[in-house]
PDB file of C-alpha atoms in Angstrom:
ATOM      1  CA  UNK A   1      -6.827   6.836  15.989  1.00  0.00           C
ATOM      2  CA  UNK A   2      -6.326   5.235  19.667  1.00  0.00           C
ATOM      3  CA  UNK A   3      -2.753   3.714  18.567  1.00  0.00           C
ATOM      4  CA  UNK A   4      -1.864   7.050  16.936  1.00  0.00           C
ATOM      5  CA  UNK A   5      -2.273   9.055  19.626  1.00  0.00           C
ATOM      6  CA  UNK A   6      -0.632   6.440  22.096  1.00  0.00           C
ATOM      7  CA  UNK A   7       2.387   6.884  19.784  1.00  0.00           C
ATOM      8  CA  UNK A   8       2.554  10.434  20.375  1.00  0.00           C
ATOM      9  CA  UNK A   9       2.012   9.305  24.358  1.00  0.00           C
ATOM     10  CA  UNK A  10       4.809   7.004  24.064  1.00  0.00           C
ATOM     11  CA  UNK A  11       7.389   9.655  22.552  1.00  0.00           C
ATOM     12  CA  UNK A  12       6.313  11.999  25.413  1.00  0.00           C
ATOM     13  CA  UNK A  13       6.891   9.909  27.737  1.00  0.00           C
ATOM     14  CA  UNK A  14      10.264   8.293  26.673  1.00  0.00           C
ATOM     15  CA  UNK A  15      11.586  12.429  26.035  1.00  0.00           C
ATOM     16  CA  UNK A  16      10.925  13.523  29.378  1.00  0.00           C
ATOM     17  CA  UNK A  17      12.638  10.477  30.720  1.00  0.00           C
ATOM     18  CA  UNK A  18      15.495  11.473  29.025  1.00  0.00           C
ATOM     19  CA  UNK A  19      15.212  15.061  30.045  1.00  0.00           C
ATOM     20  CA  UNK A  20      14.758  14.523  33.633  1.00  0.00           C
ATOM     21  CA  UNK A  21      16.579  11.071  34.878  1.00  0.00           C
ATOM     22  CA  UNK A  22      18.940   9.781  31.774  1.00  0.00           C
ATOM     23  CA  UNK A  23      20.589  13.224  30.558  1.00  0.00           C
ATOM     24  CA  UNK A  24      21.285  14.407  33.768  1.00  0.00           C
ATOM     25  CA  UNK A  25      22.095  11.435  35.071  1.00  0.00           C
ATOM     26  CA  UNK A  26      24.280  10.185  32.499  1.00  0.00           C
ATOM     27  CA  UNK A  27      26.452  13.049  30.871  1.00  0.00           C
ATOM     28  CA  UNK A  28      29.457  14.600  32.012  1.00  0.00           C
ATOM     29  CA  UNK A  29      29.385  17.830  33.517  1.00  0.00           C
ATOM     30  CA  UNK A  30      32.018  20.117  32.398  1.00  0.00           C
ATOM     31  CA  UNK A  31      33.060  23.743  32.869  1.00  0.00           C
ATOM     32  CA  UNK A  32      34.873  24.469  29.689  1.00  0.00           C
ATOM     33  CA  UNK A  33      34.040  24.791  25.701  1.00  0.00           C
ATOM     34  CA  UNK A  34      31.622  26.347  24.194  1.00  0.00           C
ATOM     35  CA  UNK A  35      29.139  23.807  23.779  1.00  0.00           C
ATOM     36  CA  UNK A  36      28.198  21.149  26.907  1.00  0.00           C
ATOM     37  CA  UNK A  37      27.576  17.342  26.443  1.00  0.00           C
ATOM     38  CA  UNK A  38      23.985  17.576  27.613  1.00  0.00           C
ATOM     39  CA  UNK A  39      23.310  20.460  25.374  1.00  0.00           C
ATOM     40  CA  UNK A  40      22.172  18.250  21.949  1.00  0.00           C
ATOM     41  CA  UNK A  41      20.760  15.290  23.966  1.00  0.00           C
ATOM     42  CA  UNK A  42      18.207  18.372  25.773  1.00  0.00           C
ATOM     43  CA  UNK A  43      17.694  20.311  22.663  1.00  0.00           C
ATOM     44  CA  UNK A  44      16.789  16.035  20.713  1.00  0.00           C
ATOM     45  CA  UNK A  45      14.453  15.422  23.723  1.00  0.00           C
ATOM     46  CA  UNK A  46      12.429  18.721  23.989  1.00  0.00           C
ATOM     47  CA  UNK A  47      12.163  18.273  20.094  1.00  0.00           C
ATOM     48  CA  UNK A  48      10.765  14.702  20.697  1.00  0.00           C
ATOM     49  CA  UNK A  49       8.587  16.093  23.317  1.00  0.00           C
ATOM     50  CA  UNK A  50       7.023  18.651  21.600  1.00  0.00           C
ATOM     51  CA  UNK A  51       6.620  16.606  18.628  1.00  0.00           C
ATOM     52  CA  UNK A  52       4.947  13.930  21.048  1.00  0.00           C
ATOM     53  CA  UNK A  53       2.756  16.241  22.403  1.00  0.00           C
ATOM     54  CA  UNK A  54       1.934  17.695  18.645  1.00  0.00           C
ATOM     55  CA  UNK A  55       0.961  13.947  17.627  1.00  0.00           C
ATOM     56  CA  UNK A  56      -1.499  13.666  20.176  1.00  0.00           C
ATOM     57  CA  UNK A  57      -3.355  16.776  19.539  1.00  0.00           C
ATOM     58  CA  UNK A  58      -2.867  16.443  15.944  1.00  0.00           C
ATOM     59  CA  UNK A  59      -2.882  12.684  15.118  1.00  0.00           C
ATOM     60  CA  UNK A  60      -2.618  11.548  10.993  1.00  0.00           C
ATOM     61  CA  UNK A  61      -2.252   8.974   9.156  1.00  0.00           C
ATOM     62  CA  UNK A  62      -3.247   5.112   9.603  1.00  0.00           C
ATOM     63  CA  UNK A  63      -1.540   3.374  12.599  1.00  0.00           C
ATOM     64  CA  UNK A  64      -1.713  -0.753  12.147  1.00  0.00           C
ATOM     65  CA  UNK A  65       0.318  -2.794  14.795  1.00  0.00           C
ATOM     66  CA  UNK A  66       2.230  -5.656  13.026  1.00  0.00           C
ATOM     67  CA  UNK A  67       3.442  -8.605  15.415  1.00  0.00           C
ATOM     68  CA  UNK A  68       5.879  -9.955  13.474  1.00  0.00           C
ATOM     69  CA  UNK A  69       7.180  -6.563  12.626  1.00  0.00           C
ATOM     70  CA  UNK A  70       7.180  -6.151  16.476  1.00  0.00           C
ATOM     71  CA  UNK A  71       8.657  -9.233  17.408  1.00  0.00           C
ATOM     72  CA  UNK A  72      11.647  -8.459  14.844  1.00  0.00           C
ATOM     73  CA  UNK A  73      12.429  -4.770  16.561  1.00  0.00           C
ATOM     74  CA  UNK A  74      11.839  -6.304  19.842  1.00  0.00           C
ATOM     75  CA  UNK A  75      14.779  -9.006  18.364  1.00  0.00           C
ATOM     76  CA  UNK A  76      16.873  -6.000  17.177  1.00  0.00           C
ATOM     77  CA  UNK A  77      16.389  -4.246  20.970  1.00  0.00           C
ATOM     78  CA  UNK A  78      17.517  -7.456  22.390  1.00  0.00           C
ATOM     79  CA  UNK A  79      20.092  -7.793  20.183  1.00  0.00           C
ATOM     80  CA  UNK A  80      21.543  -4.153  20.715  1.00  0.00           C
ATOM     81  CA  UNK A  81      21.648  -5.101  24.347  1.00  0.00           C
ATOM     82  CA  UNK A  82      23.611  -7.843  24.175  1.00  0.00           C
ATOM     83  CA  UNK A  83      26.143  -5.957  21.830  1.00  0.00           C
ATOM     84  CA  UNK A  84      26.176  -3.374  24.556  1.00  0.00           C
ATOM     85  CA  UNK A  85      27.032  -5.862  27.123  1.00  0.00           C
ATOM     86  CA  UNK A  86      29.485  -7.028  25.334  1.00  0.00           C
ATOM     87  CA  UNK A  87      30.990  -3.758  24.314  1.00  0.00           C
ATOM     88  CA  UNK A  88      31.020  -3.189  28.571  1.00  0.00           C
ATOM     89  CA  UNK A  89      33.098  -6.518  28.890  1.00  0.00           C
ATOM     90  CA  UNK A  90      35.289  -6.790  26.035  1.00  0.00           C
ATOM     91  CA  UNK A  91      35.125  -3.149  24.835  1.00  0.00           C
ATOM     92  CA  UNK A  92      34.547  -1.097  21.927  1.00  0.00           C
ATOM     93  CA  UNK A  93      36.982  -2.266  19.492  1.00  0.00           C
ATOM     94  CA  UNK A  94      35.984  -5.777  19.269  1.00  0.00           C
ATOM     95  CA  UNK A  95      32.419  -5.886  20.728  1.00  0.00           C
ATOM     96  CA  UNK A  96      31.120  -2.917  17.871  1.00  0.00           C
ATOM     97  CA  UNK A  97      32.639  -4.866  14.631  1.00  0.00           C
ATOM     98  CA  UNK A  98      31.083  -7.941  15.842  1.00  0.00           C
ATOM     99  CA  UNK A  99      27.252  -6.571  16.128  1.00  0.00           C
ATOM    100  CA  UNK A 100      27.859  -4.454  13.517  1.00  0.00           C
ATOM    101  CA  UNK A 101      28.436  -7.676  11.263  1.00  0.00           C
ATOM    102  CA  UNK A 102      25.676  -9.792  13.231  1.00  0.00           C
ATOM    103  CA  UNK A 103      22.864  -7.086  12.632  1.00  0.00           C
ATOM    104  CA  UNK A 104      23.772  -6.646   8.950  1.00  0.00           C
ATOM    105  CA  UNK A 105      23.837 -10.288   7.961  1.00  0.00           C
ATOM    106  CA  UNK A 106      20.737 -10.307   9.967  1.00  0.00           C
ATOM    107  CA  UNK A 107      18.936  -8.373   7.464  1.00  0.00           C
ATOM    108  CA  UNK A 108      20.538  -9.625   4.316  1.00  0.00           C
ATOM    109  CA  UNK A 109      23.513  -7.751   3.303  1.00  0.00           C
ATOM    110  CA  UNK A 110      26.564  -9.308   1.232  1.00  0.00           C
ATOM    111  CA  UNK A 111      27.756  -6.927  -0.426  1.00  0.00           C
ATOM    112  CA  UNK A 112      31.609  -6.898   0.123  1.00  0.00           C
ATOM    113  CA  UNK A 113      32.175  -3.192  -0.334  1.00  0.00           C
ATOM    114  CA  UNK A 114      29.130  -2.371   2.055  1.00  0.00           C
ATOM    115  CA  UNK A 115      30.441  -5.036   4.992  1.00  0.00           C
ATOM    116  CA  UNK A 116      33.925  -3.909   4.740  1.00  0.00           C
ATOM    117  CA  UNK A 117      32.604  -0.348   5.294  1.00  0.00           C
ATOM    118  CA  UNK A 118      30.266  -1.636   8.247  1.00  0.00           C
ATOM    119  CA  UNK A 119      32.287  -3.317   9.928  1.00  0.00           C
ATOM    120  CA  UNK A 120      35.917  -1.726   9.567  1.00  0.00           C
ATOM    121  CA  UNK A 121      35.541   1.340   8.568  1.00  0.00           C
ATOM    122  CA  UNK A 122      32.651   3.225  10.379  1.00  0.00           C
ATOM    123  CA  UNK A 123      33.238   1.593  14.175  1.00  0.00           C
ATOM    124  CA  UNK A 124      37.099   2.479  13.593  1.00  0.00           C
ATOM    125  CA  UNK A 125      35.661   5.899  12.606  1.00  0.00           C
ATOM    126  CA  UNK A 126      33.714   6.283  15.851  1.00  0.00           C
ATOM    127  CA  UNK A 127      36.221   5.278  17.618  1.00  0.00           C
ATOM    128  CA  UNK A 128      38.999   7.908  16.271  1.00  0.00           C
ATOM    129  CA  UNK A 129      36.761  10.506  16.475  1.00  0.00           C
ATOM    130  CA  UNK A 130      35.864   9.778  20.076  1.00  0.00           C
ATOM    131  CA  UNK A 131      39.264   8.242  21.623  1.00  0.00           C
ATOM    132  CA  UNK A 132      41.866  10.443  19.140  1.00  0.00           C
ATOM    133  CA  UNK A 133      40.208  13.972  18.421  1.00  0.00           C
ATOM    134  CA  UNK A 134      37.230  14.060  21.596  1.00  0.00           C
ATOM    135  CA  UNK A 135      39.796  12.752  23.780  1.00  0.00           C
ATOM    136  CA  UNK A 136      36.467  10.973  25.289  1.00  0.00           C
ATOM    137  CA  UNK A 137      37.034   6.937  26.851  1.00  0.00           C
ATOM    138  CA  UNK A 138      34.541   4.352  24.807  1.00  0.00           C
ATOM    139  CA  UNK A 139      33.804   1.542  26.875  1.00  0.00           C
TER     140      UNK A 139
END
């Protein structure tokens, strides 16, 4: 019951850090359009917030804390970071294929079709709709 409701503590916690330093901090202000770029990432955070907050007061279910599970999200978190260092010094286009294709060899994927569509065609994807139609710079 303890790790349950330190779940819901944890989600709290991580939402109003986003609402109040990483949102504001780290989204583009703009004047124009009908819809702002801190507008989803607020109404995602309250959502997690409120959920948080629901979790505590309202804790279900069994909660059993798995190291190894641990230590392999704690690999993928490390992981991520280095693909977003990467991505910061060599860029979007080659840094996003490559962890892409790390993470799902990683966890056992060969199928041909499924890589090709990993790899290729969802970063290139991304990066159309963000460069080409957004008109938005990816690292």
């Amino acid at each position: 019951m303890i790790l349950n409701r330190l779940s819901g503590v944890v989600v709290v916690v991580f939402g109003i850090i986003l609402l109040f330093w990483i949102i504001p901090r780290y989204t583009e202000t703009v004047d124009y359009g009908w819809l702002r770029p801190a507008t989803l990432p607020q109404i995602t955070a309250t959502i997690a917030v409120i959920s948080g907050i629901i979790h505590i007061l309202f804790p279900s279910g069994k909660v059993e804390f798995d190291v190894s599970l641990a230590l392999r999200a704690g690999l993928f978190f490390v992981i991520s970071l280095a693909g977003l260092f990467l991505m910061y010094h060599v860029g979007f286009i080659i840094a996003a294929p490559l962890l892409v294709m790390f993470i799902m060899l990683l966890i056992g994927e060969r199928r041909p079709l499924w890589l090709f569509a990993g790899i290729v065609l969802i970063p290139l994807a991304m990066w159309s709709s963000i460069e080409l139609l957004l008109k938005r710079s990816l690292p």
